[in-house]
């Protein structure tokens, strides 16, 4: 069995994590992290934007056209000192990590995986929750479209078991389309305040309809109605339009108990081919342990 001593969050790390402001317990409600209000309206995703159009080229005080910036947007000349100050400011954001010699925190090692990746992942997830990490079950899911263009977004993990990592969403959303074209994804649990991350990647499949139905039944009614109201990832004129759609579906299902599961909504499970546990360490000599099938090995930082 895993040793509590080697898995307990170090006291200094836990104290640092405890000062984080909690955004509320949305674990039982939202499927996307940090979207409490949008979840109540069924957004369940992120705002869609049209193509970014470059404005007319900017001009400097001398009338010279400024050089292009990212995505073709033109920026005026920037004072060199401002750039240097910004770089220095970013450099000062460097975080120093621990070590057995520095603070007594134990090093992640291959023997921590003696009981398998699921056991350790669940333990780290519990540690993050106990330390007060806001939405400790938030994961950054990466997908690619048919042209190989990547996209990421934050969603909430709703299952960790032998089948893999489960999350729920609108099948007609942007990520749903990407997973339809390329059924392979990555997921990262980013517990920065604890100096820990877990990376998972593997093929993706939809969960069985009965699994989706069981989870759907546990969702708040407002979230169920919101899933009907939102054509996730599609453009919409205004927030008021979204509220009108919510009002319409609320009236439509006024006598429905429970609200039925939409055909376009359900779960995905990432079946891990690789699982990597990361622990921040002093001098950037981080600990990385990768699990690939039955092989557990240390990676260089």
mmCIF file of C-alpha atoms in Angstrom:
data_model
loop_
_atom_site.group_PDB
_atom_site.id
_atom_site.type_symbol
_atom_site.label_atom_id
_atom_site.label_comp_id
_atom_site.label_asym_id
_atom_site.label_seq_id
_atom_site.Cartn_x
_atom_site.Cartn_y
_atom_site.Cartn_z
ATOM 1 C CA UNK A 1 0.000 0.000 0.000
ATOM 2 C CA UNK A 2 1.054 3.592 -0.508
ATOM 3 C CA UNK A 3 2.820 5.172 2.376
ATOM 4 C CA UNK A 4 0.959 8.121 3.867
ATOM 5 C CA UNK A 5 4.292 9.640 4.724
ATOM 6 C CA UNK A 6 5.483 9.906 1.151
ATOM 7 C CA UNK A 7 2.111 11.007 -0.198
ATOM 8 C CA UNK A 8 1.050 13.600 2.358
ATOM 9 C CA UNK A 9 1.179 17.187 1.148
ATOM 10 C CA UNK A 10 4.106 18.903 2.797
ATOM 11 C CA UNK A 11 2.971 21.313 5.503
ATOM 12 C CA UNK A 12 4.589 24.344 3.919
ATOM 13 C CA UNK A 13 2.997 23.559 0.555
ATOM 14 C CA UNK A 14 -0.406 23.008 2.110
ATOM 15 C CA UNK A 15 -0.167 26.305 3.943
ATOM 16 C CA UNK A 16 0.684 28.088 0.696
ATOM 17 C CA UNK A 17 -2.238 26.439 -1.070
ATOM 18 C CA UNK A 18 -4.648 27.300 1.721
ATOM 19 C CA UNK A 19 -4.389 31.019 1.011
ATOM 20 C CA UNK A 20 -5.929 30.562 -2.423
ATOM 21 C CA UNK A 21 -9.350 32.122 -2.791
ATOM 22 C CA UNK A 22 -11.959 29.468 -3.399
ATOM 23 C CA UNK A 23 -14.374 30.113 -6.230
ATOM 24 C CA UNK A 24 -17.066 27.946 -4.693
ATOM 25 C CA UNK A 25 -17.793 24.263 -4.854
ATOM 26 C CA UNK A 26 -18.925 23.710 -8.421
ATOM 27 C CA UNK A 27 -17.846 20.095 -8.588
ATOM 28 C CA UNK A 28 -21.416 18.830 -8.436
ATOM 29 C CA UNK A 29 -22.749 21.388 -10.886
ATOM 30 C CA UNK A 30 -20.459 22.562 -13.637
ATOM 31 C CA UNK A 31 -18.760 20.538 -16.335
ATOM 32 C CA UNK A 32 -16.383 23.386 -17.128
ATOM 33 C CA UNK A 33 -14.184 25.032 -14.550
ATOM 34 C CA UNK A 34 -14.382 28.717 -13.594
ATOM 35 C CA UNK A 35 -17.748 29.239 -15.319
ATOM 36 C CA UNK A 36 -20.255 29.338 -12.484
ATOM 37 C CA UNK A 37 -22.585 31.869 -14.086
ATOM 38 C CA UNK A 38 -22.288 30.472 -17.574
ATOM 39 C CA UNK A 39 -22.937 26.956 -16.290
ATOM 40 C CA UNK A 40 -26.267 28.131 -14.860
ATOM 41 C CA UNK A 41 -27.171 29.133 -18.392
ATOM 42 C CA UNK A 42 -25.827 25.941 -19.877
ATOM 43 C CA UNK A 43 -22.798 27.405 -21.560
ATOM 44 C CA UNK A 44 -20.704 24.427 -20.536
ATOM 45 C CA UNK A 45 -17.986 25.737 -22.816
ATOM 46 C CA UNK A 46 -16.296 28.881 -23.924
ATOM 47 C CA UNK A 47 -17.255 31.853 -26.016
ATOM 48 C CA UNK A 48 -16.853 31.499 -29.740
ATOM 49 C CA UNK A 49 -15.307 34.277 -31.752
ATOM 50 C CA UNK A 50 -15.302 35.023 -35.421
ATOM 51 C CA UNK A 51 -12.114 35.405 -37.450
ATOM 52 C CA UNK A 52 -9.658 37.982 -36.136
ATOM 53 C CA UNK A 53 -9.288 40.738 -38.697
ATOM 54 C CA UNK A 54 -6.221 42.922 -38.766
ATOM 55 C CA UNK A 55 -7.007 46.631 -38.417
ATOM 56 C CA UNK A 56 -5.532 49.358 -40.567
ATOM 57 C CA UNK A 57 -1.759 49.471 -39.962
ATOM 58 C CA UNK A 58 -0.867 51.622 -36.987
ATOM 59 C CA UNK A 59 1.477 54.568 -37.486
ATOM 60 C CA UNK A 60 4.185 55.839 -35.194
ATOM 61 C CA UNK A 61 4.702 59.494 -34.340
ATOM 62 C CA UNK A 62 6.998 59.754 -37.368
ATOM 63 C CA UNK A 63 4.358 58.341 -39.678
ATOM 64 C CA UNK A 64 6.220 55.041 -40.138
ATOM 65 C CA UNK A 65 4.032 51.957 -40.259
ATOM 66 C CA UNK A 66 4.408 49.877 -37.118
ATOM 67 C CA UNK A 67 5.460 46.274 -37.435
ATOM 68 C CA UNK A 68 2.819 43.558 -37.320
ATOM 69 C CA UNK A 69 2.068 41.808 -34.054
ATOM 70 C CA UNK A 70 0.421 38.458 -33.351
ATOM 71 C CA UNK A 71 -2.413 37.360 -35.674
ATOM 72 C CA UNK A 72 -1.651 40.255 -37.966
ATOM 73 C CA UNK A 73 -2.606 42.991 -35.499
ATOM 74 C CA UNK A 74 -0.339 46.009 -35.873
ATOM 75 C CA UNK A 75 1.220 47.519 -32.785
ATOM 76 C CA UNK A 76 2.910 50.916 -32.458
ATOM 77 C CA UNK A 77 6.546 51.143 -31.422
ATOM 78 C CA UNK A 78 7.153 50.046 -27.846
ATOM 79 C CA UNK A 79 9.717 51.729 -25.633
ATOM 80 C CA UNK A 80 12.626 49.354 -25.110
ATOM 81 C CA UNK A 81 12.658 49.951 -21.358
ATOM 82 C CA UNK A 82 9.032 48.830 -21.123
ATOM 83 C CA UNK A 83 9.913 45.534 -22.794
ATOM 84 C CA UNK A 84 12.904 45.026 -20.525
ATOM 85 C CA UNK A 85 10.840 45.839 -17.437
ATOM 86 C CA UNK A 86 8.179 43.387 -18.527
ATOM 87 C CA UNK A 87 10.726 40.639 -19.066
ATOM 88 C CA UNK A 88 12.252 41.291 -15.663
ATOM 89 C CA UNK A 89 8.805 41.215 -14.095
ATOM 90 C CA UNK A 90 8.047 37.867 -15.715
ATOM 91 C CA UNK A 91 11.420 36.528 -14.620
ATOM 92 C CA UNK A 92 10.630 37.475 -11.023
ATOM 93 C CA UNK A 93 7.588 35.204 -11.147
ATOM 94 C CA UNK A 94 9.883 32.190 -10.905
ATOM 95 C CA UNK A 95 8.787 29.795 -8.180
ATOM 96 C CA UNK A 96 11.319 27.904 -6.112
ATOM 97 C CA UNK A 97 10.433 24.294 -5.416
ATOM 98 C CA UNK A 98 11.396 22.054 -2.533
ATOM 99 C CA UNK A 99 13.716 19.126 -1.947
ATOM 100 C CA UNK A 100 14.387 16.658 0.870
ATOM 101 C CA UNK A 101 17.405 18.701 1.899
ATOM 102 C CA UNK A 102 15.687 22.073 1.610
ATOM 103 C CA UNK A 103 12.357 21.481 3.309
ATOM 104 C CA UNK A 104 12.084 17.781 4.018
ATOM 105 C CA UNK A 105 9.538 17.118 1.265
ATOM 106 C CA UNK A 106 9.979 13.597 -0.161
ATOM 107 C CA UNK A 107 10.905 12.995 -3.786
ATOM 108 C CA UNK A 108 8.363 11.397 -6.087
ATOM 109 C CA UNK A 109 9.748 8.030 -7.165
ATOM 110 C CA UNK A 110 8.683 4.945 -9.092
ATOM 111 C CA UNK A 111 7.709 3.079 -5.926
ATOM 112 C CA UNK A 112 4.903 5.594 -5.387
ATOM 113 C CA UNK A 113 3.196 3.799 -8.293
ATOM 114 C CA UNK A 114 3.349 0.380 -6.628
ATOM 115 C CA UNK A 115 -0.451 0.263 -6.450
ATOM 116 C CA UNK A 116 -0.967 1.708 -9.921
ATOM 117 C CA UNK A 117 -1.603 5.128 -11.404
ATOM 118 C CA UNK A 118 -5.276 5.269 -10.378
ATOM 119 C CA UNK A 119 -4.430 4.977 -6.684
ATOM 120 C CA UNK A 120 -1.828 7.729 -6.822
ATOM 121 C CA UNK A 121 -3.979 10.019 -8.974
ATOM 122 C CA UNK A 122 -6.897 9.683 -6.574
ATOM 123 C CA UNK A 123 -4.577 10.395 -3.637
ATOM 124 C CA UNK A 124 -3.170 13.518 -5.285
ATOM 125 C CA UNK A 125 -6.692 14.642 -6.199
ATOM 126 C CA UNK A 126 -7.746 14.256 -2.559
ATOM 127 C CA UNK A 127 -4.622 16.124 -1.436
ATOM 128 C CA UNK A 128 -5.487 19.022 -3.757
ATOM 129 C CA UNK A 129 -9.035 19.206 -2.442
ATOM 130 C CA UNK A 130 -7.877 19.010 1.185
ATOM 131 C CA UNK A 131 -5.380 21.813 0.516
ATOM 132 C CA UNK A 132 -8.186 24.113 -0.625
ATOM 133 C CA UNK A 133 -7.367 24.139 -4.331
ATOM 134 C CA UNK A 134 -10.328 25.676 -6.177
ATOM 135 C CA UNK A 135 -11.969 23.088 -8.417
ATOM 136 C CA UNK A 136 -9.303 20.483 -7.771
ATOM 137 C CA UNK A 137 -10.902 18.233 -10.400
ATOM 138 C CA UNK A 138 -10.339 20.764 -13.198
ATOM 139 C CA UNK A 139 -8.428 19.368 -16.164
ATOM 140 C CA UNK A 140 -7.037 21.010 -19.285
ATOM 141 C CA UNK A 141 -8.179 18.857 -22.207
ATOM 142 C CA UNK A 142 -6.250 19.053 -25.467
ATOM 143 C CA UNK A 143 -7.678 18.000 -28.834
ATOM 144 C CA UNK A 144 -6.787 18.446 -32.501
ATOM 145 C CA UNK A 145 -9.040 19.018 -35.475
ATOM 146 C CA UNK A 146 -8.946 17.224 -38.821
ATOM 147 C CA UNK A 147 -6.152 19.546 -39.988
ATOM 148 C CA UNK A 148 -4.053 18.833 -36.906
ATOM 149 C CA UNK A 149 -4.628 22.236 -35.284
ATOM 150 C CA UNK A 150 -4.600 21.921 -31.490
ATOM 151 C CA UNK A 151 -7.063 23.399 -29.018
ATOM 152 C CA UNK A 152 -7.291 23.296 -25.243
ATOM 153 C CA UNK A 153 -9.953 24.150 -22.708
ATOM 154 C CA UNK A 154 -10.623 23.585 -19.023
ATOM 155 C CA UNK A 155 -13.360 21.125 -18.068
ATOM 156 C CA UNK A 156 -14.161 19.193 -14.914
ATOM 157 C CA UNK A 157 -13.137 15.584 -14.471
ATOM 158 C CA UNK A 158 -16.129 13.519 -13.388
ATOM 159 C CA UNK A 159 -14.557 10.086 -13.151
ATOM 160 C CA UNK A 160 -11.209 8.392 -12.470
ATOM 161 C CA UNK A 161 -11.312 4.612 -12.725
ATOM 162 C CA UNK A 162 -10.075 1.618 -14.695
ATOM 163 C CA UNK A 163 -11.773 2.892 -17.858
ATOM 164 C CA UNK A 164 -9.919 6.208 -17.751
ATOM 165 C CA UNK A 165 -10.643 9.908 -17.220
ATOM 166 C CA UNK A 166 -14.271 10.936 -17.789
ATOM 167 C CA UNK A 167 -15.774 14.348 -18.547
ATOM 168 C CA UNK A 168 -19.128 15.511 -19.943
ATOM 169 C CA UNK A 169 -19.954 18.041 -22.620
ATOM 170 C CA UNK A 170 -22.030 18.910 -25.678
ATOM 171 C CA UNK A 171 -21.219 16.439 -28.458
ATOM 172 C CA UNK A 172 -21.912 19.156 -31.048
ATOM 173 C CA UNK A 173 -19.398 21.568 -29.492
ATOM 174 C CA UNK A 174 -16.043 22.462 -31.029
ATOM 175 C CA UNK A 175 -14.244 19.838 -28.962
ATOM 176 C CA UNK A 176 -16.942 17.303 -29.818
ATOM 177 C CA UNK A 177 -16.277 17.895 -33.503
ATOM 178 C CA UNK A 178 -12.540 17.643 -32.973
ATOM 179 C CA UNK A 179 -12.887 14.393 -31.043
ATOM 180 C CA UNK A 180 -15.110 13.069 -33.810
ATOM 181 C CA UNK A 181 -12.407 13.828 -36.368
ATOM 182 C CA UNK A 182 -9.485 12.741 -34.189
ATOM 183 C CA UNK A 183 -10.597 10.573 -31.246
ATOM 184 C CA UNK A 184 -7.455 11.136 -29.194
ATOM 185 C CA UNK A 185 -6.873 13.639 -26.400
ATOM 186 C CA UNK A 186 -4.670 14.752 -23.547
ATOM 187 C CA UNK A 187 -5.666 15.922 -20.083
ATOM 188 C CA UNK A 188 -3.648 17.720 -17.419
ATOM 189 C CA UNK A 189 -4.464 18.158 -13.740
ATOM 190 C CA UNK A 190 -2.620 21.463 -12.980
ATOM 191 C CA UNK A 191 -2.109 21.641 -9.220
ATOM 192 C CA UNK A 192 0.431 24.465 -9.396
ATOM 193 C CA UNK A 193 0.128 25.499 -5.755
ATOM 194 C CA UNK A 194 1.190 22.005 -4.697
ATOM 195 C CA UNK A 195 4.003 21.746 -7.216
ATOM 196 C CA UNK A 196 2.248 18.807 -8.848
ATOM 197 C CA UNK A 197 0.782 17.957 -12.226
ATOM 198 C CA UNK A 198 -0.569 14.794 -13.811
ATOM 199 C CA UNK A 199 -0.623 14.389 -17.593
ATOM 200 C CA UNK A 200 -2.765 11.797 -19.362
ATOM 201 C CA UNK A 201 -3.156 11.026 -23.031
ATOM 202 C CA UNK A 202 -4.872 8.324 -25.023
ATOM 203 C CA UNK A 203 -7.759 7.415 -27.317
ATOM 204 C CA UNK A 204 -11.209 8.792 -26.556
ATOM 205 C CA UNK A 205 -14.650 7.229 -26.801
ATOM 206 C CA UNK A 206 -18.145 8.228 -25.758
ATOM 207 C CA UNK A 207 -19.416 6.689 -22.549
ATOM 208 C CA UNK A 208 -22.436 4.383 -22.668
ATOM 209 C CA UNK A 209 -25.829 6.158 -22.725
ATOM 210 C CA UNK A 210 -26.771 4.650 -19.364
ATOM 211 C CA UNK A 211 -23.602 6.104 -17.817
ATOM 212 C CA UNK A 212 -24.483 9.536 -19.173
ATOM 213 C CA UNK A 213 -28.058 9.160 -17.898
ATOM 214 C CA UNK A 214 -26.845 8.274 -14.404
ATOM 215 C CA UNK A 215 -24.627 11.348 -14.231
ATOM 216 C CA UNK A 216 -27.281 13.599 -15.823
ATOM 217 C CA UNK A 217 -29.756 12.634 -13.109
ATOM 218 C CA UNK A 218 -27.386 14.027 -10.459
ATOM 219 C CA UNK A 219 -27.036 17.429 -12.109
ATOM 220 C CA UNK A 220 -29.020 20.423 -10.829
ATOM 221 C CA UNK A 221 -32.156 21.129 -12.843
ATOM 222 C CA UNK A 222 -30.782 24.523 -13.863
ATOM 223 C CA UNK A 223 -27.716 22.893 -15.397
ATOM 224 C CA UNK A 224 -29.911 20.385 -17.217
ATOM 225 C CA UNK A 225 -32.009 23.184 -18.702
ATOM 226 C CA UNK A 226 -28.873 25.089 -19.587
ATOM 227 C CA UNK A 227 -27.557 22.150 -21.604
ATOM 228 C CA UNK A 228 -30.720 22.337 -23.708
ATOM 229 C CA UNK A 229 -30.490 26.124 -24.086
ATOM 230 C CA UNK A 230 -26.909 26.338 -25.304
ATOM 231 C CA UNK A 231 -25.784 25.444 -28.822
ATOM 232 C CA UNK A 232 -22.272 25.247 -27.445
ATOM 233 C CA UNK A 233 -19.478 26.890 -29.459
ATOM 234 C CA UNK A 234 -21.977 28.522 -31.869
ATOM 235 C CA UNK A 235 -22.090 32.328 -32.149
ATOM 236 C CA UNK A 236 -24.918 34.203 -30.423
ATOM 237 C CA UNK A 237 -25.872 37.843 -30.601
ATOM 238 C CA UNK A 238 -25.893 38.727 -26.926
ATOM 239 C CA UNK A 239 -26.152 37.501 -23.375
ATOM 240 C CA UNK A 240 -29.801 38.531 -23.478
ATOM 241 C CA UNK A 241 -30.379 36.129 -26.375
ATOM 242 C CA UNK A 242 -28.919 33.314 -24.297
ATOM 243 C CA UNK A 243 -31.206 34.183 -21.410
ATOM 244 C CA UNK A 244 -34.200 34.142 -23.750
ATOM 245 C CA UNK A 245 -33.236 30.664 -24.932
ATOM 246 C CA UNK A 246 -33.008 29.513 -21.330
ATOM 247 C CA UNK A 247 -36.463 30.946 -20.621
ATOM 248 C CA UNK A 248 -37.863 29.093 -23.633
ATOM 249 C CA UNK A 249 -36.521 25.685 -22.605
ATOM 250 C CA UNK A 250 -37.543 26.310 -18.991
ATOM 251 C CA UNK A 251 -41.126 26.772 -20.184
ATOM 252 C CA UNK A 252 -40.842 23.818 -22.565
ATOM 253 C CA UNK A 253 -39.850 21.434 -19.775
ATOM 254 C CA UNK A 254 -41.941 23.016 -17.027
ATOM 255 C CA UNK A 255 -43.885 19.790 -16.489
ATOM 256 C CA UNK A 256 -40.969 17.433 -17.150
ATOM 257 C CA UNK A 257 -39.478 15.661 -14.164
ATOM 258 C CA UNK A 258 -36.780 14.752 -14.759
ATOM 259 C CA UNK A 259 -35.582 16.870 -17.666
ATOM 260 C CA UNK A 260 -34.621 14.409 -20.435
ATOM 261 C CA UNK A 261 -31.018 14.001 -21.556
ATOM 262 C CA UNK A 262 -30.384 15.804 -24.869
ATOM 263 C CA UNK A 263 -29.186 13.567 -27.696
ATOM 264 C CA UNK A 264 -26.302 15.973 -28.232
ATOM 265 C CA UNK A 265 -24.987 15.772 -24.666
ATOM 266 C CA UNK A 266 -22.948 13.114 -22.889
ATOM 267 C CA UNK A 267 -19.633 11.879 -21.607
ATOM 268 C CA UNK A 268 -16.241 11.103 -23.045
ATOM 269 C CA UNK A 269 -13.610 8.897 -21.469
ATOM 270 C CA UNK A 270 -9.885 9.185 -22.188
ATOM 271 C CA UNK A 271 -8.351 5.699 -21.946
ATOM 272 C CA UNK A 272 -4.763 6.483 -20.911
ATOM 273 C CA UNK A 273 -1.929 5.079 -22.989
ATOM 274 C CA UNK A 274 0.438 7.232 -20.939
ATOM 275 C CA UNK A 275 0.130 8.785 -17.496
ATOM 276 C CA UNK A 276 2.877 11.072 -16.212
ATOM 277 C CA UNK A 277 3.212 12.337 -12.644
ATOM 278 C CA UNK A 278 5.216 15.553 -12.254
ATOM 279 C CA UNK A 279 6.624 17.068 -9.072
ATOM 280 C CA UNK A 280 8.411 20.434 -9.013
ATOM 281 C CA UNK A 281 11.898 20.221 -7.515
ATOM 282 C CA UNK A 282 14.737 22.544 -6.584
ATOM 283 C CA UNK A 283 16.961 23.899 -9.394
ATOM 284 C CA UNK A 284 14.379 22.775 -11.968
ATOM 285 C CA UNK A 285 15.479 19.152 -11.553
ATOM 286 C CA UNK A 286 11.848 18.114 -11.440
ATOM 287 C CA UNK A 287 10.660 14.567 -10.821
ATOM 288 C CA UNK A 288 8.802 12.937 -13.699
ATOM 289 C CA UNK A 289 7.477 9.388 -13.516
ATOM 290 C CA UNK A 290 5.740 7.969 -16.586
ATOM 291 C CA UNK A 291 3.442 4.961 -16.696
ATOM 292 C CA UNK A 292 3.022 3.267 -20.081
ATOM 293 C CA UNK A 293 1.097 0.037 -19.731
ATOM 294 C CA UNK A 294 3.028 -2.067 -17.227
ATOM 295 C CA UNK A 295 6.190 0.021 -17.609
ATOM 296 C CA UNK A 296 6.924 2.605 -14.909
ATOM 297 C CA UNK A 297 10.000 4.724 -15.544
ATOM 298 C CA UNK A 298 11.667 7.961 -14.532
ATOM 299 C CA UNK A 299 12.096 10.690 -17.145
ATOM 300 C CA UNK A 300 14.717 13.400 -17.141
ATOM 301 C CA UNK A 301 13.271 16.835 -16.304
#
